Coordinates of C-alpha atoms in Angstrom, one line a residue:
M1 CA 9.1 29.5 -168.4
D2 CA 6.2 27.1 -168.8
F3 CA 6.6 23.5 -167.8
P4 CA 4.5 20.8 -169.5
V5 CA 2.5 18.5 -167.2
L6 CA 4.0 15.1 -166.5
S7 CA 1.8 12.0 -166.9
Q8 CA 1.2 10.3 -163.5
S9 CA 0.0 7.1 -165.1
N10 CA 3.5 5.8 -165.3
S11 CA 4.7 7.1 -161.9
L12 CA 5.6 3.7 -160.7
R13 CA 7.4 2.6 -163.8
C14 CA 10.7 1.1 -163.0
P15 CA 12.9 0.1 -166.0
S16 CA 14.7 -3.1 -165.6
D17 CA 18.1 -1.5 -166.3
F18 CA 17.8 0.5 -163.1
L19 CA 18.5 -2.8 -161.3
E20 CA 22.0 -3.1 -162.7
K21 CA 24.9 -2.4 -160.3
P22 CA 26.0 1.2 -160.5
K23 CA 29.5 1.8 -161.7
P24 CA 31.9 3.9 -159.6
Y25 CA 32.6 7.4 -160.6
F26 CA 35.4 9.9 -159.8
P27 CA 37.9 7.2 -158.7
I28 CA 40.8 8.4 -156.5
R29 CA 43.3 7.4 -159.1
R30 CA 42.9 9.3 -162.3
R31 CA 42.1 7.2 -165.3
S32 CA 44.7 7.1 -168.0
T33 CA 42.0 6.2 -170.7
P34 CA 38.4 7.1 -171.1
L35 CA 35.7 4.8 -169.7
W36 CA 34.6 3.8 -173.2
S37 CA 38.1 2.7 -174.2
T38 CA 37.3 -0.9 -173.1
T39 CA 34.7 -1.2 -175.9
N40 CA 35.4 -2.7 -179.3
H41 CA 34.6 0.5 -181.1
T42 CA 37.2 3.0 -180.0
P43 CA 37.7 5.5 -182.9
P44 CA 41.2 6.6 -183.6
S45 CA 40.5 10.2 -182.5
L46 CA 39.2 9.3 -179.1
P47 CA 42.5 9.7 -177.2
A48 CA 41.9 13.4 -177.4
L49 CA 39.3 13.0 -174.7
S50 CA 41.7 11.5 -172.3
K51 CA 44.3 13.4 -170.2
T52 CA 46.1 16.0 -172.3
T53 CA 48.0 19.1 -171.6
S54 CA 46.3 22.4 -171.9
I55 CA 46.2 23.9 -175.4
K56 CA 48.9 26.3 -176.2
C57 CA 47.8 29.9 -175.4
T58 CA 47.9 32.0 -178.5
V59 CA 46.5 35.1 -176.9
K60 CA 49.0 38.0 -177.0
E61 CA 50.7 38.6 -173.7
T62 CA 49.5 41.7 -171.9
Q63 CA 50.5 43.8 -169.0
N64 CA 49.6 43.0 -165.4
Q65 CA 50.4 39.3 -165.7
E66 CA 51.9 38.9 -162.3
P67 CA 49.4 36.4 -160.9
F68 CA 50.0 34.0 -163.9
Q69 CA 53.8 34.2 -163.9
S70 CA 56.2 32.2 -161.8
E71 CA 58.2 34.0 -159.2
N72 CA 61.6 32.5 -158.6
G73 CA 60.1 29.2 -159.8
R74 CA 57.0 29.6 -157.7
K75 CA 53.6 31.0 -158.5
G76 CA 52.4 34.2 -156.9
W77 CA 50.0 35.1 -154.0
I78 CA 46.4 35.9 -154.8
H79 CA 44.0 37.4 -152.2
F80 CA 40.2 37.0 -152.7
V81 CA 37.9 39.6 -151.2
G82 CA 34.5 38.0 -150.5
I83 CA 36.0 34.5 -150.5
G84 CA 33.1 33.0 -148.6
G85 CA 30.7 33.2 -151.6
C86 CA 30.0 30.3 -153.9
G87 CA 31.6 32.0 -156.9
L88 CA 34.8 33.4 -155.4
S89 CA 35.4 30.3 -153.2
A90 CA 35.5 28.1 -156.4
L91 CA 38.1 30.4 -158.0
A92 CA 40.1 30.4 -154.8
M93 CA 40.1 26.6 -154.6
L94 CA 41.1 26.3 -158.3
A95 CA 44.0 28.7 -157.7
L96 CA 45.2 26.5 -154.8
K97 CA 45.0 23.4 -156.9
Q98 CA 47.0 25.2 -159.6
G99 CA 49.8 26.0 -157.2
F100 CA 49.1 29.6 -156.2
E101 CA 49.4 30.9 -152.6
V102 CA 45.8 31.9 -151.6
S103 CA 44.3 34.1 -148.9
G104 CA 41.0 35.7 -148.5
S105 CA 38.5 37.6 -146.4
D106 CA 34.8 37.8 -145.8
V107 CA 32.4 39.3 -143.3
K108 CA 31.4 36.0 -141.9
W109 CA 32.4 32.3 -142.2
S110 CA 30.6 30.1 -144.7
S111 CA 30.6 26.4 -145.4
Y112 CA 32.7 27.0 -148.6
M113 CA 35.5 28.3 -146.4
D114 CA 35.9 25.0 -144.5
S115 CA 37.4 23.1 -147.5
L116 CA 39.5 26.2 -148.5
Q117 CA 41.1 26.2 -145.0
E118 CA 41.8 22.5 -145.2
A119 CA 43.4 23.0 -148.6
G120 CA 45.8 25.6 -147.2
A121 CA 44.2 29.0 -147.7
R122 CA 44.8 31.7 -145.1
L123 CA 41.3 33.0 -144.3
H124 CA 40.2 36.1 -142.4
I125 CA 36.8 37.2 -140.9
G126 CA 36.3 40.9 -141.5
H127 CA 38.1 43.2 -143.9
S128 CA 41.3 44.9 -142.8
V129 CA 44.6 46.1 -144.4
L130 CA 46.3 43.6 -142.1
N131 CA 44.8 40.8 -144.3
L132 CA 47.2 41.9 -147.1
K133 CA 50.3 41.1 -145.1
R134 CA 51.9 37.9 -144.0
S135 CA 52.2 37.3 -140.3
D136 CA 55.8 38.5 -140.5
G137 CA 54.7 41.7 -142.3
S138 CA 56.5 40.8 -145.6
R139 CA 55.2 41.8 -149.0
L140 CA 51.8 42.3 -150.5
P141 CA 49.8 39.9 -152.7
N142 CA 50.5 39.8 -156.4
A143 CA 46.9 40.4 -157.2
I144 CA 43.5 41.0 -155.5
V145 CA 40.3 39.4 -156.9
V146 CA 37.1 41.0 -155.8
S147 CA 33.5 39.6 -155.6
S148 CA 30.8 41.7 -157.3
A149 CA 29.1 42.1 -153.9
I150 CA 32.1 44.0 -152.5
P151 CA 31.9 47.8 -152.6
Q152 CA 34.8 49.7 -154.1
D153 CA 35.5 51.6 -150.9
N154 CA 36.4 48.4 -149.2
V155 CA 39.6 49.0 -147.1
E156 CA 41.5 46.1 -148.7
I157 CA 40.7 47.3 -152.2
L158 CA 41.8 50.9 -151.3
R159 CA 45.0 49.6 -149.7
A160 CA 45.9 47.4 -152.7
K161 CA 45.3 50.2 -155.2
S162 CA 47.4 52.6 -153.2
A163 CA 50.3 50.1 -153.2
G164 CA 50.0 49.4 -156.9
V165 CA 48.6 45.9 -156.5
P166 CA 46.3 44.9 -159.4
V167 CA 42.7 44.7 -158.3
H168 CA 40.5 42.5 -160.6
K169 CA 36.8 41.9 -160.6
R170 CA 35.6 38.4 -161.4
D171 CA 34.9 39.1 -165.1
Y172 CA 38.5 40.0 -165.8
W173 CA 39.9 37.2 -163.7
L174 CA 37.7 34.6 -165.4
G175 CA 38.7 35.9 -168.8
R176 CA 42.4 35.6 -168.0
L177 CA 41.9 32.2 -166.2
T178 CA 40.1 30.6 -169.2
E179 CA 41.7 32.2 -172.2
C180 CA 44.0 29.3 -172.9
Y181 CA 41.3 26.7 -172.7
K182 CA 38.4 25.5 -174.9
L183 CA 35.8 27.2 -172.8
I184 CA 32.3 25.9 -172.4
A185 CA 30.4 28.7 -170.7
V186 CA 27.0 27.7 -169.3
S187 CA 24.8 30.8 -169.0
G188 CA 21.1 31.6 -168.4
S189 CA 18.9 33.3 -165.9
H190 CA 18.0 29.9 -164.2
G191 CA 19.6 26.4 -164.1
K192 CA 23.2 27.4 -164.7
S193 CA 24.6 25.6 -161.6
T194 CA 22.8 22.3 -162.3
T195 CA 23.5 22.3 -166.1
A196 CA 27.2 23.2 -165.7
S197 CA 27.7 20.6 -162.9
M198 CA 25.8 17.9 -164.8
L199 CA 27.9 18.6 -167.9
A200 CA 31.1 18.5 -166.0
Y201 CA 30.1 15.3 -164.2
V202 CA 29.2 13.6 -167.5
L203 CA 32.5 14.7 -169.2
K204 CA 34.6 13.6 -166.3
A205 CA 32.9 10.2 -166.1
M206 CA 33.5 9.8 -169.8
G207 CA 37.2 10.2 -169.3
D208 CA 37.7 13.9 -170.2
D209 CA 40.4 15.5 -168.0
L210 CA 38.6 18.8 -167.8
T211 CA 38.7 21.8 -165.5
A212 CA 35.4 23.1 -164.1
V213 CA 34.2 25.9 -161.9
I214 CA 30.7 25.8 -160.5
G215 CA 28.9 28.4 -158.4
A216 CA 27.4 25.7 -156.0
H217 CA 28.5 22.7 -154.1
V218 CA 28.3 19.4 -156.1
P219 CA 28.4 16.4 -153.7
Q220 CA 29.8 14.1 -156.5
F221 CA 32.8 16.4 -157.0
P222 CA 35.7 15.6 -154.7
E223 CA 36.6 19.3 -154.4
G224 CA 33.0 20.4 -153.9
N225 CA 32.6 23.1 -156.5
I226 CA 35.6 22.6 -158.9
I227 CA 37.3 20.0 -161.0
S228 CA 41.0 20.6 -161.5
G229 CA 42.2 18.8 -164.6
G230 CA 45.0 19.0 -167.2
G231 CA 43.0 18.8 -170.4
Q232 CA 41.9 21.5 -172.8
N233 CA 38.2 21.7 -171.9
F234 CA 37.0 24.2 -169.2
V235 CA 33.3 24.1 -168.0
L236 CA 32.3 27.3 -166.4
E237 CA 29.1 28.5 -164.8
A238 CA 28.9 31.9 -166.6
D239 CA 27.1 34.5 -164.5
E240 CA 25.4 37.5 -166.1
Y241 CA 25.3 39.4 -162.8
D242 CA 27.2 42.7 -163.2
G243 CA 28.2 41.6 -166.7
C244 CA 30.5 39.0 -165.3
F245 CA 30.4 36.8 -168.3
L246 CA 31.3 39.6 -170.7
G247 CA 35.0 39.0 -170.0
L248 CA 34.9 35.5 -171.5
S249 CA 35.7 34.1 -175.0
P250 CA 33.7 30.8 -175.1
Y251 CA 34.2 28.1 -177.7
I252 CA 30.8 26.8 -176.7
A253 CA 28.1 29.0 -175.1
V254 CA 25.0 27.5 -173.5
V255 CA 21.9 29.7 -172.8
T256 CA 19.5 27.8 -170.6
N257 CA 16.8 30.5 -170.6
L258 CA 16.3 34.3 -170.2
D259 CA 14.3 36.0 -167.5
W260 CA 14.2 39.3 -165.7
E261 CA 16.5 38.4 -162.8
H262 CA 19.0 40.5 -160.8
V263 CA 16.7 43.5 -160.8
D264 CA 19.2 45.5 -158.9
I265 CA 21.5 45.3 -162.0
F266 CA 19.0 45.1 -165.0
Q267 CA 16.3 47.7 -165.4
D268 CA 14.0 45.3 -167.2
K269 CA 14.0 42.2 -169.4
E270 CA 15.2 44.1 -172.4
A271 CA 18.3 45.1 -170.5
V272 CA 18.9 41.4 -169.8
K273 CA 18.5 40.5 -173.5
S274 CA 20.9 43.2 -174.5
T275 CA 23.6 41.8 -172.1
F276 CA 23.1 38.3 -173.4
R277 CA 23.4 39.5 -177.0
R278 CA 26.8 41.0 -176.1
F279 CA 27.7 37.7 -174.6
L280 CA 26.8 35.8 -177.7
N281 CA 29.0 38.2 -179.7
L282 CA 32.0 36.9 -177.7
I283 CA 31.7 33.3 -179.0
K284 CA 34.9 32.3 -180.9
V285 CA 35.0 31.9 -184.6
G286 CA 34.2 28.3 -185.4
G287 CA 32.4 27.9 -182.0
H288 CA 28.9 26.8 -181.1
L289 CA 25.8 28.2 -179.4
I290 CA 23.6 25.8 -177.5
I291 CA 20.3 27.5 -176.8
Y292 CA 16.8 26.7 -175.3
G293 CA 14.5 27.0 -178.3
D294 CA 11.0 27.0 -176.8
S295 CA 11.1 30.4 -175.2
P296 CA 10.3 33.6 -177.1
D297 CA 12.8 35.4 -175.0
T298 CA 15.7 33.2 -175.8
R299 CA 14.6 32.9 -179.4
S300 CA 14.7 36.7 -179.6
L301 CA 18.5 36.5 -179.2
L302 CA 18.6 34.8 -182.6
N303 CA 16.5 37.4 -184.5
H304 CA 19.6 38.9 -186.1
R305 CA 21.1 35.5 -187.1
R306 CA 20.9 33.8 -190.5
Q307 CA 20.0 30.3 -191.5
A308 CA 22.3 28.3 -193.6
T309 CA 20.0 29.0 -196.6
G310 CA 20.6 32.7 -196.1
S311 CA 17.0 33.6 -195.2
E312 CA 16.5 36.0 -192.3
Y313 CA 15.5 34.4 -189.0
S314 CA 13.5 37.3 -187.6
S315 CA 9.9 36.1 -187.4
G316 CA 10.2 34.5 -184.0
V317 CA 9.1 31.2 -185.4
M318 CA 11.4 28.2 -185.1
P319 CA 12.7 27.0 -188.5
A320 CA 12.1 23.6 -189.9
P321 CA 14.2 21.0 -188.0
N322 CA 16.3 20.0 -191.0
L323 CA 17.6 23.5 -191.4
E324 CA 20.6 24.2 -189.1
L325 CA 21.1 27.7 -187.9
F326 CA 24.4 29.5 -188.4
D327 CA 25.7 32.8 -187.2
E328 CA 28.3 34.6 -189.3
H329 CA 31.0 32.7 -187.4
Y330 CA 29.5 30.0 -185.2
R331 CA 27.0 27.2 -185.3
I332 CA 23.7 27.2 -183.4
T333 CA 21.9 24.2 -181.9
T334 CA 18.5 24.4 -180.2
Y335 CA 17.0 22.1 -177.6
G336 CA 13.6 22.0 -175.8
I337 CA 10.3 20.1 -175.6
S338 CA 9.0 21.2 -179.0
S339 CA 9.8 18.9 -181.9
L340 CA 11.0 21.9 -183.9
N341 CA 14.2 21.9 -181.8
D342 CA 17.4 20.0 -182.9
W343 CA 17.3 18.0 -179.7
H344 CA 14.0 17.5 -177.8
A345 CA 12.3 15.3 -175.3
S346 CA 9.0 13.4 -175.6
S347 CA 6.9 11.2 -173.4
I348 CA 8.2 12.8 -170.2
H349 CA 7.0 10.9 -167.1
P350 CA 8.1 10.2 -163.5
N351 CA 10.2 7.2 -162.7
C352 CA 10.5 5.0 -159.6
H353 CA 13.6 6.9 -158.4
G354 CA 11.7 10.1 -158.1
G355 CA 13.2 11.5 -161.2
S356 CA 12.1 11.7 -164.9
D357 CA 12.2 9.4 -167.9
Y358 CA 11.9 10.6 -171.4
T359 CA 12.6 9.7 -175.0
L360 CA 15.4 11.7 -176.7
F361 CA 14.8 12.9 -180.2
H362 CA 17.4 14.4 -182.7
R363 CA 15.1 16.4 -184.9
E364 CA 12.3 14.0 -185.9
F365 CA 14.3 10.8 -185.1
P366 CA 14.0 9.0 -181.7
E367 CA 17.5 8.2 -180.4
V368 CA 17.3 6.6 -176.9
D369 CA 15.3 6.6 -173.6
I370 CA 16.9 8.8 -170.9
S371 CA 16.5 8.4 -167.2
L372 CA 17.3 11.0 -164.5
Q373 CA 17.4 10.7 -160.8
I374 CA 16.5 14.4 -160.3
P375 CA 12.9 15.5 -160.7
G376 CA 11.2 18.2 -162.7
V377 CA 10.8 19.2 -166.3
H378 CA 13.4 21.9 -165.8
N379 CA 16.0 19.2 -165.2
V380 CA 14.9 17.4 -168.3
L381 CA 15.7 20.6 -170.2
N382 CA 19.0 20.9 -168.3
S383 CA 19.9 17.3 -169.4
L384 CA 19.0 18.2 -173.1
A385 CA 21.5 21.1 -172.9
V386 CA 24.1 18.7 -171.7
I387 CA 23.4 16.2 -174.5
A388 CA 23.5 18.9 -177.1
T389 CA 26.8 20.3 -175.7
V390 CA 28.5 16.9 -175.6
M391 CA 27.5 16.2 -179.1
A392 CA 28.8 19.5 -180.3
L393 CA 32.1 18.7 -178.6
F394 CA 32.7 15.2 -179.7
S395 CA 30.4 14.1 -182.5
D396 CA 33.1 14.4 -185.1
R397 CA 35.2 11.8 -183.1
M398 CA 32.6 9.1 -182.4
Q399 CA 29.5 7.6 -183.8
N400 CA 26.4 9.4 -182.5
Y401 CA 24.7 6.4 -181.2
E402 CA 27.7 5.3 -179.2
L403 CA 28.3 8.8 -177.8
I404 CA 24.7 9.2 -176.8
S405 CA 24.8 5.8 -175.1
H406 CA 27.7 6.9 -172.9
V407 CA 26.0 10.3 -172.1
R408 CA 22.8 8.4 -171.2
L409 CA 24.6 6.1 -168.8
H410 CA 26.2 9.0 -166.8
L411 CA 23.2 11.3 -166.8
K412 CA 21.4 8.4 -165.0
S413 CA 24.0 8.5 -162.2
F414 CA 24.0 12.3 -161.6
N415 CA 22.6 13.1 -158.2
G416 CA 22.2 16.8 -158.4
V417 CA 23.5 19.9 -156.7
S418 CA 23.3 21.0 -153.1
R419 CA 20.4 23.2 -152.2
R420 CA 18.6 22.2 -155.4
F421 CA 15.7 20.1 -154.2
E422 CA 18.1 18.6 -151.7
M423 CA 16.7 16.0 -149.3
I424 CA 17.5 17.1 -145.7
G425 CA 15.7 14.4 -143.8
T426 CA 12.4 12.5 -143.0
I427 CA 10.7 12.0 -139.7
C428 CA 7.2 10.5 -139.0
G429 CA 6.3 10.8 -142.7
C430 CA 7.3 14.4 -143.0
H431 CA 9.9 15.0 -145.7
I432 CA 12.1 18.1 -145.5
Y433 CA 13.7 19.5 -148.7
D434 CA 15.8 22.6 -149.2
D435 CA 16.1 24.6 -152.5
Y436 CA 17.9 27.7 -153.5
A437 CA 14.8 29.0 -155.5
H438 CA 14.6 32.8 -155.0
H439 CA 12.8 33.8 -158.2
P440 CA 9.1 33.1 -159.2
T441 CA 10.2 30.9 -162.2
E442 CA 12.4 28.8 -159.9
I443 CA 9.7 28.5 -157.3
C444 CA 7.3 27.2 -160.0
A445 CA 9.9 24.7 -161.1
V446 CA 10.6 23.3 -157.6
L447 CA 6.9 23.1 -156.8
Q448 CA 6.3 21.1 -160.0
A449 CA 9.2 18.8 -159.0
A450 CA 7.8 18.3 -155.6
R451 CA 4.3 17.5 -157.0
Q452 CA 6.0 15.0 -159.4
R453 CA 7.8 13.2 -156.6
F454 CA 5.0 13.4 -154.0
P455 CA 1.7 13.6 -155.9
F456 CA -0.4 12.7 -152.9
K457 CA 1.3 14.7 -150.1
A458 CA 0.6 18.2 -148.9
I459 CA 3.3 20.7 -149.9
W460 CA 4.3 23.3 -147.2
V461 CA 6.6 26.1 -148.3
V462 CA 8.8 28.3 -146.1
F463 CA 10.0 31.2 -148.3
Q464 CA 12.5 33.8 -147.4
P465 CA 12.5 36.6 -150.0
H466 CA 16.0 37.5 -151.2
S467 CA 16.5 41.3 -151.6
Y468 CA 13.9 44.0 -151.3
S469 CA 14.6 45.1 -154.9
R470 CA 13.6 41.7 -156.3
L471 CA 10.5 41.5 -154.1
A472 CA 9.4 45.0 -155.0
A473 CA 9.7 44.2 -158.7
L474 CA 8.2 40.7 -158.7
K475 CA 5.8 40.6 -155.8
D476 CA 2.8 39.7 -157.9
E477 CA 4.8 36.9 -159.7
F478 CA 5.9 35.6 -156.3
A479 CA 2.4 35.5 -155.0
T480 CA 1.2 33.6 -158.1
A481 CA 4.0 31.1 -157.9
L482 CA 3.6 30.4 -154.2
S483 CA -0.2 29.9 -154.6
D484 CA 0.5 26.4 -155.9
A485 CA 1.6 25.3 -152.5
D486 CA -0.8 23.9 -149.8
H487 CA 0.5 26.0 -147.0
V488 CA 2.9 29.0 -147.1
V489 CA 5.0 30.7 -144.5
V490 CA 6.8 33.9 -145.6
T491 CA 9.7 35.2 -143.5
E492 CA 11.5 38.5 -143.2
V493 CA 13.4 39.6 -146.3
Y494 CA 17.1 38.8 -146.6
A495 CA 18.4 42.2 -147.7
A496 CA 21.6 41.0 -149.4
R497 CA 23.1 43.9 -151.4
D498 CA 20.2 46.2 -151.0
K499 CA 20.7 49.6 -149.4
G500 CA 18.3 52.3 -148.3
F501 CA 14.6 52.1 -147.5
W502 CA 12.2 49.9 -149.5
D503 CA 8.5 50.2 -149.2
V504 CA 7.9 46.4 -149.3
S505 CA 8.1 43.6 -146.8
G506 CA 7.6 39.9 -146.4
S507 CA 4.2 40.6 -144.8
D508 CA 3.1 42.4 -147.9
L509 CA 3.9 39.3 -150.0
A510 CA 2.1 37.0 -147.5
A511 CA -1.0 39.2 -147.7
S512 CA -1.0 39.0 -151.5
I513 CA -1.0 35.2 -151.8
N514 CA -4.5 33.9 -152.6
G515 CA -5.5 30.3 -152.2
P516 CA -3.5 28.3 -149.7
P517 CA -3.3 29.3 -146.0
C518 CA -0.4 31.8 -145.7
E519 CA 1.2 33.6 -142.8
Y520 CA 4.1 36.0 -142.1
I521 CA 6.6 35.0 -139.5
S522 CA 9.6 37.3 -139.4
S523 CA 12.0 35.2 -137.3
L524 CA 13.4 31.9 -138.6
D525 CA 13.5 30.6 -135.1
A526 CA 9.8 31.3 -134.7
V527 CA 9.2 29.5 -138.0
V528 CA 10.9 26.4 -136.6
D529 CA 8.7 26.5 -133.5
K530 CA 5.6 27.0 -135.6
L531 CA 6.4 24.0 -137.9
V532 CA 7.2 21.7 -135.0
F533 CA 4.0 22.6 -133.2
Q534 CA 1.8 22.3 -136.3
I535 CA 3.2 19.0 -137.7
S536 CA 3.6 17.3 -134.3
K537 CA -0.1 17.6 -133.7
D538 CA -0.6 14.9 -136.3
L539 CA 2.5 12.7 -136.6
H540 CA 1.0 10.6 -139.3
R541 CA 0.1 13.4 -141.7
Q542 CA 1.9 13.1 -145.0
I543 CA 3.6 16.4 -145.5
V544 CA 6.6 17.7 -147.6
V545 CA 8.2 20.9 -146.2
L546 CA 10.2 23.0 -148.7
T547 CA 12.5 25.7 -147.5
L548 CA 13.1 28.1 -150.4
G549 CA 15.4 31.0 -150.8
S550 CA 19.0 31.9 -151.3
G551 CA 19.6 33.8 -148.1
K552 CA 22.5 32.6 -146.0
D553 CA 20.5 32.6 -142.8
L554 CA 18.1 30.0 -144.3
Y555 CA 20.7 27.2 -144.6
C556 CA 20.3 26.0 -141.0
L557 CA 16.5 26.1 -140.8
P558 CA 15.8 22.6 -142.2
L559 CA 18.2 21.0 -139.9
D560 CA 17.0 23.0 -136.9
F561 CA 13.4 22.0 -137.7
L562 CA 14.4 18.3 -138.1
S563 CA 16.3 18.2 -134.8
S564 CA 13.5 20.1 -132.9
H565 CA 10.8 17.9 -134.4
F566 CA 12.8 14.8 -133.5
A567 CA 13.2 16.0 -129.9
I568 CA 9.4 16.4 -129.7
V569 CA 8.7 13.0 -131.1
L570 CA 11.1 11.4 -128.5
T571 CA 9.1 12.9 -125.6
L572 CA 5.7 11.5 -126.9

């Protein structure tokens, strides 16, 4: 994905409306009416956005419904295998909020498990058949939900199957969980977590009593990675890994982009496209597709679609903006930077909060100026996806200008997602940020965001490659992306799900990076020592340190570096 260059001439521009006192969000007491109900222009249909009961499920009842049925007036017991991961931990927390008894196991403790334990889940470190029994040895769980990372010979899975306990992968469970809702499934190779959390935040702030499940921690969500509501809307980060999103039936599907990611699952980009086409075929009749329109890869998903005029859309060229696209049974809206999209951004530039400002256009008509606190053109695109989705949901219930005005207000207050350009700390002019970026496209995006926020500082990157399979397939792309930094340290590879021998290493990547000084340091502890030594030699040097990668071992490096650097400074 290419990102347009931001103008630095307006980097200190600070709009006057940033000085207004921010309004509180996510109050402890649930609002009984939407935030906009205090205006003088409340349309008669707006109460549909406030707290409502879930829509009646019309899906035909099927077998194996135990986890969704009451048992003597109480809901059943669900056991999650791999509960420490970002995806399954969110499903486990939602199950707790919905009244289920929850237990789970994982090979090691994670930060996601802290809140689960506080909420009442029974958690186990290590996998054992004993995890499927209560302390008194009574009965087995009603169902087992399994992470995609768990092998099928896991002892808990084998025990459950032998005892007749239903074992469900995430795709089946998500399909069953969301089938009675109006599902908004946010998909794409990159940006799913931020876009889904931004959308859920905006909808909640607008008064929608939605449910949401996000595959990352969102500091502005009281429950971290979920919102548990009573309304009909369900925002879900829809993951393509292992075909997980193919069990869904979305009312609105969002596709943020398409790239060759998860190389251990997809043989090439064509395999990714094929899976996404299958996903689009699952959109409900009368539904909506919101798709990034500037990429040839995402546009290729529409090659078999038709315009409202009936002419074939197969040339790969965007249609004229006044021609809406339609599938045989759902509507299509495009967004991006190009003016040929239905929703697009113009005049993108940094603002005084470290984020981006831009002018929002609907087709050729300017609508309003948008301000974001989070940096990078990729987040401008994420916000456009949110705007297009909200308009698809509610434009028939409210005037466009008023609806956009409310969306604009809440986008401005969204602070981002943990491990997405997350500020860890600053000491002696050295800023430390952490980001989940583990793919070349994501590295390019976060480096651009860092240059936007710190145009005159040196950017140092510590990168831990995630999985040998990804590094082997994309080593040259990684080298090109990392060459935009001013100094690079590559660590040992986080193997993740990889098995067997791979003829590639972190040192191979370091040797292939041209331009900035680059070195390979296998141990993360040694990386901390190196950074402290190098940066402490000149305490007044203006440096930004980015720790990049999705490996679990990387989480503590920024804090270790910050505390070690601080200790050195105190002795000087």
